[in-house]
CSV table of N, CA and C in Angstrom, one decimal:
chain,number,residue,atom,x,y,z
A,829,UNK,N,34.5,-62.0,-19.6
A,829,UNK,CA,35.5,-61.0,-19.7
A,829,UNK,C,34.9,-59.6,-19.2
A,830,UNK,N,35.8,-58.6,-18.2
A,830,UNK,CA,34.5,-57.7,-17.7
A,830,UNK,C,35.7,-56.5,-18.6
A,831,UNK,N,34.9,-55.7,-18.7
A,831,UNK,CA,35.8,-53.9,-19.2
A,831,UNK,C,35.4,-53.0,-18.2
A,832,UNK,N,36.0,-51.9,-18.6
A,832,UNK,CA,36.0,-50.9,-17.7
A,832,UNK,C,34.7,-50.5,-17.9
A,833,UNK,N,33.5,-50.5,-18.4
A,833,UNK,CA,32.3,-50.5,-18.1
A,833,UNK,C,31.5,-51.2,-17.0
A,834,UNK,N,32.2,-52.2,-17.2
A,834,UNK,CA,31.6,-53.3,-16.2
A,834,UNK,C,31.9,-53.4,-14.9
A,835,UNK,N,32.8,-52.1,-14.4
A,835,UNK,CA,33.7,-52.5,-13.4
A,835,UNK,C,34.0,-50.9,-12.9
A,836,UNK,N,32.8,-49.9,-14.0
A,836,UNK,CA,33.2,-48.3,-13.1
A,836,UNK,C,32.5,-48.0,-11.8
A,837,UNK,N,31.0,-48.9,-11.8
A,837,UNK,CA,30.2,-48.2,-10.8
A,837,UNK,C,31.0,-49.1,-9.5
A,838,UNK,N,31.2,-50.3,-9.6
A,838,UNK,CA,31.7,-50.7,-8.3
A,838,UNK,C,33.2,-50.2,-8.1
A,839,UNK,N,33.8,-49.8,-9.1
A,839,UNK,CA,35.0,-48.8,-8.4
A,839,UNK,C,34.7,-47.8,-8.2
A,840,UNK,N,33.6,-47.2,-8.5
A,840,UNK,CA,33.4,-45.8,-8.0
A,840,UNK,C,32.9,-45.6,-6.8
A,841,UNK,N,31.7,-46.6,-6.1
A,841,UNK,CA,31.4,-47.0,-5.1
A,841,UNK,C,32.2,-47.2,-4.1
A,842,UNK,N,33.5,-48.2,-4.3
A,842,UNK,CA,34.7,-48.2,-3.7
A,842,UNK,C,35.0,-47.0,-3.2
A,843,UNK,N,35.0,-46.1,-3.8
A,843,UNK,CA,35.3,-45.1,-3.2
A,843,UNK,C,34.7,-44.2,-2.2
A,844,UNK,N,33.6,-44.6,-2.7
A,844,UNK,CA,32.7,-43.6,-2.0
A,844,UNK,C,32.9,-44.5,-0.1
A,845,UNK,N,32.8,-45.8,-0.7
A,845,UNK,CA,33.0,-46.7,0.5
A,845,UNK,C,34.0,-46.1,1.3
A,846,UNK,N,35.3,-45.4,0.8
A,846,UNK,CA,36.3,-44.8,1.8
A,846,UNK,C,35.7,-43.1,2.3
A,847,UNK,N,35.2,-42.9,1.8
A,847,UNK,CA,34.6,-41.7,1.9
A,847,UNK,C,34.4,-41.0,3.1
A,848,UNK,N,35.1,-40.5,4.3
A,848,UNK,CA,35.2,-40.9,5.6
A,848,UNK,C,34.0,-39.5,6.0
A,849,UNK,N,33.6,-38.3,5.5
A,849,UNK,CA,33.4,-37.1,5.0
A,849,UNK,C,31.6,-37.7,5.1
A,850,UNK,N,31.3,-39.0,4.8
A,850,UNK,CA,30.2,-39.5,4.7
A,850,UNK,C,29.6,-40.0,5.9
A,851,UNK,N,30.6,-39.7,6.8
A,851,UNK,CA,30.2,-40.5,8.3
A,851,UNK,C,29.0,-39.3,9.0
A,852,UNK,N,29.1,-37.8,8.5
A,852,UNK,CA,28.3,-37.4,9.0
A,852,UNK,C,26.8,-37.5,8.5
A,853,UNK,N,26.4,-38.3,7.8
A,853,UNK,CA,25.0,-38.7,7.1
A,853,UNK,C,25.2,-40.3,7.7
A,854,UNK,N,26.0,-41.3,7.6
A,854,UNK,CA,26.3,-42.6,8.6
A,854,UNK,C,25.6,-42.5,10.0
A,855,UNK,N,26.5,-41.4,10.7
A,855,UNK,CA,26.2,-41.5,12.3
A,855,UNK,C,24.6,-41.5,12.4
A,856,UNK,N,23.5,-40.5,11.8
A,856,UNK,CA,22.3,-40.2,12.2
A,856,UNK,C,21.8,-41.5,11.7
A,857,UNK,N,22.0,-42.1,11.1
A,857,UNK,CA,21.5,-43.4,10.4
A,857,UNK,C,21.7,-44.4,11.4
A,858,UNK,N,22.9,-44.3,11.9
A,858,UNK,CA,23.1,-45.3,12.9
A,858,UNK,C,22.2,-45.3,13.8
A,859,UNK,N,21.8,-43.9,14.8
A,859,UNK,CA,21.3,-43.5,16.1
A,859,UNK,C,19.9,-44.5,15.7
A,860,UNK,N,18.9,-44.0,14.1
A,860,UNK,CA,17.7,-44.7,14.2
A,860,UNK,C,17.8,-45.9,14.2
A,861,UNK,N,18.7,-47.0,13.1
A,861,UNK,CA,18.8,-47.9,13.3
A,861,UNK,C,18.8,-49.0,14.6
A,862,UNK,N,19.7,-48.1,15.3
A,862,UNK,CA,20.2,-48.5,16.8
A,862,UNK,C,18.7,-48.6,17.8
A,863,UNK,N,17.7,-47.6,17.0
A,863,UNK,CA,16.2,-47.7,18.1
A,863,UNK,C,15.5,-48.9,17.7
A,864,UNK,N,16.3,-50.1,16.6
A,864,UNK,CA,15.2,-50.5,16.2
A,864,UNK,C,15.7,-51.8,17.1
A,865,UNK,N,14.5,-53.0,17.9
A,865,UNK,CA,15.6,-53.4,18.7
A,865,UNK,C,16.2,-54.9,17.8
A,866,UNK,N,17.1,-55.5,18.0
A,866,UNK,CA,17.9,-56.5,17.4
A,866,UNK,C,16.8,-57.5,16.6
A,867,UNK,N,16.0,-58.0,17.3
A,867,UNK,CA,14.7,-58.6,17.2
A,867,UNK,C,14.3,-58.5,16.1
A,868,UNK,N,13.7,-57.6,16.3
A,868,UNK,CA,12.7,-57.0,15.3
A,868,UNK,C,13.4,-56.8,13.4
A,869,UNK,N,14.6,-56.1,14.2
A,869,UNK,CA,15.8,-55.7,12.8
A,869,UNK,C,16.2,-57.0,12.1
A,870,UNK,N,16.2,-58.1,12.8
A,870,UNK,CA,16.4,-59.2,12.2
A,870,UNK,C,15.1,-60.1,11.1
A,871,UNK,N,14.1,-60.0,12.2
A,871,UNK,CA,12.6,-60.0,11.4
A,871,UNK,C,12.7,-59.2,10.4
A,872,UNK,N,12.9,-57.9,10.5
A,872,UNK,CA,12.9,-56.5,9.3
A,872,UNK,C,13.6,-57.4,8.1
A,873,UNK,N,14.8,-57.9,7.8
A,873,UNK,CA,15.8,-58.7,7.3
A,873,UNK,C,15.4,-59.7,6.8
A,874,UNK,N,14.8,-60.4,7.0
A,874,UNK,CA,14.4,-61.7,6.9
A,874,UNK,C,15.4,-62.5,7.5
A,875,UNK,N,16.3,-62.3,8.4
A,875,UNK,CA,17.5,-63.5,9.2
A,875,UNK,C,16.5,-64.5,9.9
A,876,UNK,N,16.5,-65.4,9.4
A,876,UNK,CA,16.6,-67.2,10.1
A,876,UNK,C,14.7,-67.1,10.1
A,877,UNK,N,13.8,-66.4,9.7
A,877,UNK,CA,12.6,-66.7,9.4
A,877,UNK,C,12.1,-67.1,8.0
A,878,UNK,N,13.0,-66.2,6.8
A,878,UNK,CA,12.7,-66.3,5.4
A,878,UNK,C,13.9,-67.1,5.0
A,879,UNK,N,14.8,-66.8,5.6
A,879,UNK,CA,16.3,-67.2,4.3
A,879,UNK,C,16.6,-66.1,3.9
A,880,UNK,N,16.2,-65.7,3.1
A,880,UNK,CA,16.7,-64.2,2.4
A,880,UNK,C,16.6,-63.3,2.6
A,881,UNK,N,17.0,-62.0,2.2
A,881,UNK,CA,16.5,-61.0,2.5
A,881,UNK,C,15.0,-60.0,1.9
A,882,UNK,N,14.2,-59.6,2.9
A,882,UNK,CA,13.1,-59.0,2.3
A,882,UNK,C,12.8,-57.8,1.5
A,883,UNK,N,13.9,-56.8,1.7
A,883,UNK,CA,14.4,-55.6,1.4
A,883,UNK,C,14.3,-55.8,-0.1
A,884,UNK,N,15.0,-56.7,-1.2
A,884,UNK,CA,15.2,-56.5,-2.4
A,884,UNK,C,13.8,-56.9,-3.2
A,885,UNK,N,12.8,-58.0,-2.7
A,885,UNK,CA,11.5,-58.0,-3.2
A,885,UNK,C,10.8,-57.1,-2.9
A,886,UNK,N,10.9,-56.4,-2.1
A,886,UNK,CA,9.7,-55.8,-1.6
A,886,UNK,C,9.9,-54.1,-2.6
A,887,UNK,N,11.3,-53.5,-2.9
A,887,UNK,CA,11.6,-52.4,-3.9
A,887,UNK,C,10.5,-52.3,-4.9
A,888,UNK,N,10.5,-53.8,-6.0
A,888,UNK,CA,10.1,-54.1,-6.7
A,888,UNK,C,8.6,-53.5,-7.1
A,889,UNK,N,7.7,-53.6,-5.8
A,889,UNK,CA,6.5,-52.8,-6.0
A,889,UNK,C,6.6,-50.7,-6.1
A,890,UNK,N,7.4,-50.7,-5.3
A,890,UNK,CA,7.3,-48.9,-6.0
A,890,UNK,C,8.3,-48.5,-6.9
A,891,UNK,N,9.0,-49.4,-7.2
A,891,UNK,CA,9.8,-48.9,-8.9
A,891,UNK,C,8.7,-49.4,-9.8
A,892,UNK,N,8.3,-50.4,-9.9
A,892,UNK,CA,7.3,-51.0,-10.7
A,892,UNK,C,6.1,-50.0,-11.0
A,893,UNK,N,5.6,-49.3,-10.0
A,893,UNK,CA,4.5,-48.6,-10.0
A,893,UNK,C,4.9,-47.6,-10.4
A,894,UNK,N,5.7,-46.9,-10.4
A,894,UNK,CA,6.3,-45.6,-10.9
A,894,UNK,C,6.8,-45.8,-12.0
A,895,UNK,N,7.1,-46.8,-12.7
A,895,UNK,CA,7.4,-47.0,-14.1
A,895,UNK,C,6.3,-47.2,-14.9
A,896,UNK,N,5.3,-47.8,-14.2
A,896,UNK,CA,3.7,-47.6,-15.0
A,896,UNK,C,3.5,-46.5,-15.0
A,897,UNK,N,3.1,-45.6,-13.7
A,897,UNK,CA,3.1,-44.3,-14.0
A,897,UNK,C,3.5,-43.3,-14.8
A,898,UNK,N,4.7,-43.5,-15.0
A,898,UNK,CA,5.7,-43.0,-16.8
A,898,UNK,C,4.5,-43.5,-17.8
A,899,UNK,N,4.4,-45.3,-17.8
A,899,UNK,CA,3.9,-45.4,-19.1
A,899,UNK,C,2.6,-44.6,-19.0
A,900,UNK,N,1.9,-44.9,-18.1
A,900,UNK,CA,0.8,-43.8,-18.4
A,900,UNK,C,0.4,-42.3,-18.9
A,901,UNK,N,1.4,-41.8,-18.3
A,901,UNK,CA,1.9,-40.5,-18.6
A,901,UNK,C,1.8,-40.6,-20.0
A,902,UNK,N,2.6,-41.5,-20.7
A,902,UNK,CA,3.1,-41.7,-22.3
A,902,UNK,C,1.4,-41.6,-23.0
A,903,UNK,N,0.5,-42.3,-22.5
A,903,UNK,CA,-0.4,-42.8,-22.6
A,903,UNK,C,-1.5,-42.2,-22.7
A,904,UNK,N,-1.2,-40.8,-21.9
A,904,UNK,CA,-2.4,-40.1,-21.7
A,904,UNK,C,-3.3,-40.5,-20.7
A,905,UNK,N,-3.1,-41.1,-19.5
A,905,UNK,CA,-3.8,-41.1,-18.3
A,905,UNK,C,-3.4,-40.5,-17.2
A,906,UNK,N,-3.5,-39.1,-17.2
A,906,UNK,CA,-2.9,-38.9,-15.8
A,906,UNK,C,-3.3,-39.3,-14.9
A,907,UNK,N,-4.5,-39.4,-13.9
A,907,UNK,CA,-5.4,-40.1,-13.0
A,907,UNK,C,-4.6,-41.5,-12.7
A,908,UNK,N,-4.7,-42.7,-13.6
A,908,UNK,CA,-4.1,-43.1,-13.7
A,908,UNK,C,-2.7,-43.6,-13.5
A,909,UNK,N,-1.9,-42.4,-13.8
A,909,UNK,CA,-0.5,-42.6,-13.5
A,909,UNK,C,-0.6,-41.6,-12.0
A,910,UNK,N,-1.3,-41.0,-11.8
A,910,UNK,CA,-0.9,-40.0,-10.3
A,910,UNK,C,-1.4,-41.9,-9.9
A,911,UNK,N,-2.5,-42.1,-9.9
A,911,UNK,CA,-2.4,-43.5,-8.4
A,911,UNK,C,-1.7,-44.2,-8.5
A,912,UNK,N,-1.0,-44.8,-9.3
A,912,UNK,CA,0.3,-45.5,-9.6
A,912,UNK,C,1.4,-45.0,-8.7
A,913,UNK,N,1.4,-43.6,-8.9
A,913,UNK,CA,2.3,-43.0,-8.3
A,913,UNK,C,2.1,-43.2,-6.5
A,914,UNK,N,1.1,-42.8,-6.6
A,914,UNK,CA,0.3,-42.8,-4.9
A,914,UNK,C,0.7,-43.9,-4.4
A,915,UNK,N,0.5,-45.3,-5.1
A,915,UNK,CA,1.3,-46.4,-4.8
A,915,UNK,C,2.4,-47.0,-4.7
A,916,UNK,N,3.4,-46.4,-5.3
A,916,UNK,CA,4.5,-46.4,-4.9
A,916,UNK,C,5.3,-45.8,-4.1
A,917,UNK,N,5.0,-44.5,-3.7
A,917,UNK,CA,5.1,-44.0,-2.2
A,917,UNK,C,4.5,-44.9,-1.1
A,918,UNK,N,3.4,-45.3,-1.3
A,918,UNK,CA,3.1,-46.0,-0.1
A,918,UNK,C,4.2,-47.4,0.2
A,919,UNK,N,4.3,-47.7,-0.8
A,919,UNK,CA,5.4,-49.0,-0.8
A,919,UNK,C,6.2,-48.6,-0.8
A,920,UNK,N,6.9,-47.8,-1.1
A,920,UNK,CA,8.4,-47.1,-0.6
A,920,UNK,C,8.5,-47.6,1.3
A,921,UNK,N,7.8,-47.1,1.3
A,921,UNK,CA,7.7,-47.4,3.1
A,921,UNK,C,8.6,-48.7,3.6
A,922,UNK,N,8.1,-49.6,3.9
A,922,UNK,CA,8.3,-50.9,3.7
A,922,UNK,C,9.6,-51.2,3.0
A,923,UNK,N,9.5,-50.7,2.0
A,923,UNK,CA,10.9,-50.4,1.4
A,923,UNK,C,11.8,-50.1,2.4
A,924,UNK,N,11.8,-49.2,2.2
A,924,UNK,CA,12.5,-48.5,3.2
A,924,UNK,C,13.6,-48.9,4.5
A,925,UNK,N,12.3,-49.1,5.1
A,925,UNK,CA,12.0,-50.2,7.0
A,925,UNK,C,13.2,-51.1,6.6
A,926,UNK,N,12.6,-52.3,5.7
A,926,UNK,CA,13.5,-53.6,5.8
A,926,UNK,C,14.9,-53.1,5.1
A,927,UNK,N,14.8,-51.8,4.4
A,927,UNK,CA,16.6,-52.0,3.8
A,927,UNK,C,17.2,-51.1,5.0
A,928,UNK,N,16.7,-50.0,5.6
A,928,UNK,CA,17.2,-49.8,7.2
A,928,UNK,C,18.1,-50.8,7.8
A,929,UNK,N,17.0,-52.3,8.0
A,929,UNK,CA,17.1,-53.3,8.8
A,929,UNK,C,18.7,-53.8,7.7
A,930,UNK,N,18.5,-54.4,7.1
A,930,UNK,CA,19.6,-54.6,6.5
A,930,UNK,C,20.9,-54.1,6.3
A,931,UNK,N,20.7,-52.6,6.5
A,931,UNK,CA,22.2,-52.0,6.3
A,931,UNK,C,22.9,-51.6,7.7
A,932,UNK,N,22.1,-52.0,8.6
A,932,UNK,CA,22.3,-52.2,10.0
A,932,UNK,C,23.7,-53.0,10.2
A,933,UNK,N,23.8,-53.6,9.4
A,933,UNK,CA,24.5,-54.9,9.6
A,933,UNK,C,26.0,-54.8,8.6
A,934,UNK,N,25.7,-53.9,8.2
A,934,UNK,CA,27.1,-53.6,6.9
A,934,UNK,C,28.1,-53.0,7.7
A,935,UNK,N,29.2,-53.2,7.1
A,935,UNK,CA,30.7,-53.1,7.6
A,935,UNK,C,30.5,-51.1,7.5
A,936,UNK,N,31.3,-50.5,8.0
A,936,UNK,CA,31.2,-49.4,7.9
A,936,UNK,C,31.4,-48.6,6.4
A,937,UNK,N,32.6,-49.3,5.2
A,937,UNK,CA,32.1,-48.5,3.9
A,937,UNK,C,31.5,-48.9,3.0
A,938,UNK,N,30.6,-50.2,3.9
A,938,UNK,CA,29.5,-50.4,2.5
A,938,UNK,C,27.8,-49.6,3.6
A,939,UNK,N,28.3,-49.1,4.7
A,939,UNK,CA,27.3,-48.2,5.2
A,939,UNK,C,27.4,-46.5,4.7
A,940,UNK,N,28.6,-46.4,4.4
A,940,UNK,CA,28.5,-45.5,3.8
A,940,UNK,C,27.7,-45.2,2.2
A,941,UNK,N,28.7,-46.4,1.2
A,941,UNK,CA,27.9,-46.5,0.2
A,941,UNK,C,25.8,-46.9,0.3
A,942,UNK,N,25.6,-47.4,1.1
A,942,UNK,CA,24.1,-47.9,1.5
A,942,UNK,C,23.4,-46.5,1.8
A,943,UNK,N,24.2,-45.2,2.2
A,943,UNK,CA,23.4,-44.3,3.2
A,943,UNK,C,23.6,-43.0,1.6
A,944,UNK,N,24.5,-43.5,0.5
A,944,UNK,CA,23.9,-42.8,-0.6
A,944,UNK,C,23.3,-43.6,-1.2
A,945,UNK,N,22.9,-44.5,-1.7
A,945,UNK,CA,21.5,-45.5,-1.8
A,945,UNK,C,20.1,-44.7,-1.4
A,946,UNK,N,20.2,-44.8,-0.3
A,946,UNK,CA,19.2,-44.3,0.5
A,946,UNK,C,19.0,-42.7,0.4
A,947,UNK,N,20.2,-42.1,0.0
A,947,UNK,CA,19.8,-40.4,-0.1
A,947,UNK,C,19.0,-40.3,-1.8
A,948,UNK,N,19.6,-40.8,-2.6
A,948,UNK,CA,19.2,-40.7,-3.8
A,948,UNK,C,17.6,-41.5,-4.2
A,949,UNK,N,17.3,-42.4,-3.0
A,949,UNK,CA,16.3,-42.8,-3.4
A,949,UNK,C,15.1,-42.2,-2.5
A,950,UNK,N,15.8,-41.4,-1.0
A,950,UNK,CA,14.7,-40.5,-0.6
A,950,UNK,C,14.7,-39.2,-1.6
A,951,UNK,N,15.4,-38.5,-2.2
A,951,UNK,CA,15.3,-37.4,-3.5
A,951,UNK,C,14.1,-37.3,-4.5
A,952,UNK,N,14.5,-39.4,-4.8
A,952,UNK,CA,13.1,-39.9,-5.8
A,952,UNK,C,12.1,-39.8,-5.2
A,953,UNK,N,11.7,-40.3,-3.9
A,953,UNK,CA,10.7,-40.4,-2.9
A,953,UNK,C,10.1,-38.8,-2.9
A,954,UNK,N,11.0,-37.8,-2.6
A,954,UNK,CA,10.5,-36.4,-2.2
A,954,UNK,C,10.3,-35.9,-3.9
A,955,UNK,N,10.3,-36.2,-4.7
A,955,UNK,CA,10.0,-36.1,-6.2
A,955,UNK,C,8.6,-36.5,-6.3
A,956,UNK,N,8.5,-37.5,-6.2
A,956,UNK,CA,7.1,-38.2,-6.7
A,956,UNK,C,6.1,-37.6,-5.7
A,957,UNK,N,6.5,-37.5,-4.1
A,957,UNK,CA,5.3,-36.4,-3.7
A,957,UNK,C,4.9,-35.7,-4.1
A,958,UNK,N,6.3,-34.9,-4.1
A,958,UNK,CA,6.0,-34.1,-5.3
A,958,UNK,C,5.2,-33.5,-6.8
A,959,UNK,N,5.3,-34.8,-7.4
A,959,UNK,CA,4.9,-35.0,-8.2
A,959,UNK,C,3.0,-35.2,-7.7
A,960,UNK,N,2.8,-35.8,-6.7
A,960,UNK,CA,1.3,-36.3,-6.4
A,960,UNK,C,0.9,-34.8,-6.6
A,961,UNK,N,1.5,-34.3,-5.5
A,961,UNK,CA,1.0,-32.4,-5.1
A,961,UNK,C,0.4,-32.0,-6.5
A,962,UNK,N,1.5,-32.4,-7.2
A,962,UNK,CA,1.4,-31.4,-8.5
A,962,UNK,C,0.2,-32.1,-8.9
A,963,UNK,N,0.2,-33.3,-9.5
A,963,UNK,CA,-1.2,-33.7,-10.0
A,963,UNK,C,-2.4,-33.7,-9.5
A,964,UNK,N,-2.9,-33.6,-8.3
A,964,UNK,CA,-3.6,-33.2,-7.3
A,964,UNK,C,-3.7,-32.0,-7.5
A,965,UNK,N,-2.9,-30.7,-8.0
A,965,UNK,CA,-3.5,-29.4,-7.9
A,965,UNK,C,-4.1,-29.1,-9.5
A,966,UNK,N,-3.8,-30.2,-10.1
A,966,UNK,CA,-4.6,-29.9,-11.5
A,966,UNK,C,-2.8,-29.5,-12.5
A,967,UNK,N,-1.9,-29.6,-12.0
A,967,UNK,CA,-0.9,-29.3,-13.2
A,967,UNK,C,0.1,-30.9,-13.0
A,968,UNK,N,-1.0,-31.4,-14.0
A,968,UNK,CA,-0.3,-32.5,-14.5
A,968,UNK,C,1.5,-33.0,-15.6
A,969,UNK,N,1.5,-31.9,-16.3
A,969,UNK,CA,2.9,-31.5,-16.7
A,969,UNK,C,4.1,-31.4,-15.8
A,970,UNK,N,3.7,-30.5,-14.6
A,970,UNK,CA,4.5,-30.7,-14.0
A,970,UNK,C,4.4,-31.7,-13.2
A,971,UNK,N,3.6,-32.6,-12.7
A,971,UNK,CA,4.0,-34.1,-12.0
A,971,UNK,C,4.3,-34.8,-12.8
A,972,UNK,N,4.1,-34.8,-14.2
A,972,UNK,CA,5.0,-35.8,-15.3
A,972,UNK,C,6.4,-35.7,-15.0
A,973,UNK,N,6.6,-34.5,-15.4
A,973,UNK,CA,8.0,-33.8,-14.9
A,973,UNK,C,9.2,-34.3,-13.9
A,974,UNK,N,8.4,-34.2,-12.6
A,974,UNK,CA,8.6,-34.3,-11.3
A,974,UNK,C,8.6,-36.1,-11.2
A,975,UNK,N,8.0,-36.8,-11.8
A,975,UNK,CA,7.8,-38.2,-11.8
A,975,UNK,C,9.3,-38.6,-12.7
A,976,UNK,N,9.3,-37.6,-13.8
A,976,UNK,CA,10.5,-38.7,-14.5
A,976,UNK,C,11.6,-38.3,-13.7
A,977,UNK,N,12.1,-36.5,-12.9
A,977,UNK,CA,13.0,-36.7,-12.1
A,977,UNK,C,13.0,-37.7,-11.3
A,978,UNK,N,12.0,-38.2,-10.3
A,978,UNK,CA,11.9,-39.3,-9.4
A,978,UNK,C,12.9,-40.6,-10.1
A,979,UNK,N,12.2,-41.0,-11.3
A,979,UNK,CA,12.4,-41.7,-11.6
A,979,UNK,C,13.8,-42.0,-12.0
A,980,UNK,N,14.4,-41.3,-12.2
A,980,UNK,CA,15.8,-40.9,-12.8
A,980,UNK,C,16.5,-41.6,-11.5
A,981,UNK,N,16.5,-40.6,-10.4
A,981,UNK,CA,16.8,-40.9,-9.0
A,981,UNK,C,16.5,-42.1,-8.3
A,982,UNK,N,15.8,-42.7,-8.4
A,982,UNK,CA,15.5,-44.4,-8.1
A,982,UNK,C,16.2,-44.9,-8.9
A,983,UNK,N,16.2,-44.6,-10.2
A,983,UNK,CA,16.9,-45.8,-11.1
A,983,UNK,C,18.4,-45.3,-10.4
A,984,UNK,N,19.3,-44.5,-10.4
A,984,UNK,CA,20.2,-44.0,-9.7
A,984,UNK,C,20.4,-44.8,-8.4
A,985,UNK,N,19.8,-44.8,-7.5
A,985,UNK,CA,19.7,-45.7,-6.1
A,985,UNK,C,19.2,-47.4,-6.4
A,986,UNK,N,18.4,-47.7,-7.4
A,986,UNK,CA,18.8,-49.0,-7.9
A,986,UNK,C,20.2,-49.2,-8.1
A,987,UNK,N,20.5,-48.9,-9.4
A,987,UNK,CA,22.1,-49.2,-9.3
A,987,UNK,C,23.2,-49.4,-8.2
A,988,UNK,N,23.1,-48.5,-7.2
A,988,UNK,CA,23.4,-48.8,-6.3
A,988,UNK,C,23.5,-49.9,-5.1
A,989,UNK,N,21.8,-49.5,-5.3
A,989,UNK,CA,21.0,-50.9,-4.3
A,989,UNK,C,21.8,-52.8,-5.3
A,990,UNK,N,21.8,-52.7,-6.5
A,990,UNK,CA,22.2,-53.8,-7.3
A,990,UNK,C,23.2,-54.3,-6.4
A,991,UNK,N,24.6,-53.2,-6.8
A,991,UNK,CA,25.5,-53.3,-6.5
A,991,UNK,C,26.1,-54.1,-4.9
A,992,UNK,N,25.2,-53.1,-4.0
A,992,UNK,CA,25.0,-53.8,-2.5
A,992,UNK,C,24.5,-55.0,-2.5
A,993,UNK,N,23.5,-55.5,-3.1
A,993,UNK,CA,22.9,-56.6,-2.7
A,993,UNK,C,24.0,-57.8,-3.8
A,994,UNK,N,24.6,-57.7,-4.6
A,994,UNK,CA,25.4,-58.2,-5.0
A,994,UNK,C,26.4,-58.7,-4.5
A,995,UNK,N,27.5,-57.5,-4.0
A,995,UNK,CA,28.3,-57.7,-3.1
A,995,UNK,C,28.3,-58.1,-1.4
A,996,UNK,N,26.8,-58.3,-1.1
A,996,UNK,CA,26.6,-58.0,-0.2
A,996,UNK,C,27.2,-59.0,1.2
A,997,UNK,N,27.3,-60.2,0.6
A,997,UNK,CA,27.7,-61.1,1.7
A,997,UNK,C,29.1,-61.1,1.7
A,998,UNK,N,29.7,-61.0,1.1
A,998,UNK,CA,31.4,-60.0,1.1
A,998,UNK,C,31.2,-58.9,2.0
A,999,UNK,N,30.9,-58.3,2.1
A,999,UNK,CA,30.9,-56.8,2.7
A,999,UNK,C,30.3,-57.3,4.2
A,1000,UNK,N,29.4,-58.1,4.4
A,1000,UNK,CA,29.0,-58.4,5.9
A,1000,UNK,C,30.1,-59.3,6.4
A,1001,UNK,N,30.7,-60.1,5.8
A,1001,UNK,CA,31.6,-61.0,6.1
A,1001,UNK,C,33.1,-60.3,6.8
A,1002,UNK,N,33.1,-59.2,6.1
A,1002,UNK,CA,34.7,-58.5,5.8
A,1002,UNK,C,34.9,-57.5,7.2
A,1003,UNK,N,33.9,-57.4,8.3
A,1003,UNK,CA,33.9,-56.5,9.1
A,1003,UNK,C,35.4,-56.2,9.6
């Protein structure tokens, strides 16, 4: 039995999917996309080499790292939680690449929903630099800080990302 809890974010998404206002963040996404050549974007994907897609394993390592980095925080290791952090930027990367490659391929309003995915989770991304800088200059408070906004903002673009990879073979199907 689902309720209206269960059923706000993908109506709200819905909407955003009509969002036409959103094509001007769409188009530039398209242009890099478009550099990447078919080939390659499909390897990016994992189409017909893995089976699956590689985009949703691969998240896993810089949410993961950035949520240690919290615990640490908690813990009293900054050192500790800044490389955590350092590592999850770096895996962002990759991140990144293969969910490019993937949303390459979405019907236009689940490109739109996909390209706020991607804004909310580059926000987190430019947080947790953020956050490095700060720990690196010796004010650890403030990259705690800076790390739980990050964090906030990924978990934000998770939800999202859920939602897509959920619906996702509907939405490639439906062009």
């Amino acid at each position: 039995m689902t309720d209206a809890r269960s059923t706000a974010l993908p109506t709200a998404l819905d909407s955003v999917g009509q969002t036409d206002s959103l094509d001007q963040v769409v188009g530039p996404l398209e242009q890099i996309a478009g550099q990447i050549p078919e080939g390659i974007r499909h390897k990016l994907s994992g189409v017909g080499w893995l089976g699956h897609p590689v985009h949703q394993p691969l998240v896993h390592l810089p949410v993961g790292s950035w949520m240690a980095a919290s615990i640490m925080d908690l813990a009293g290791r900054p050192e500790e939680a800044r490389d955590l952090t350092v590592l999850g930027v770096i895996a962002a990367v990759p991140a990144a690449v293969t969910g490019l490659a993937d949303w390459a391929e979405f019907n236009p309003d689940t490109k739109r929903i996909g390209a706020v995915h991607a804004v909310a989770n580059s926000v987190g991304l430019v947080l947790y630099i953020s956050s490095i800088v700060a720990r690196c200059g010796g004010r650890h408070r403030l990259g705690q800080k800076l790390g739980l906004l990050g964090l906030a903002a990924v978990a934000t673009g998770g939800a999202i990302g859920g939602d897509l990879a959920r619906r996702r073979a509907a939405a490639l199907s439906s062009d």
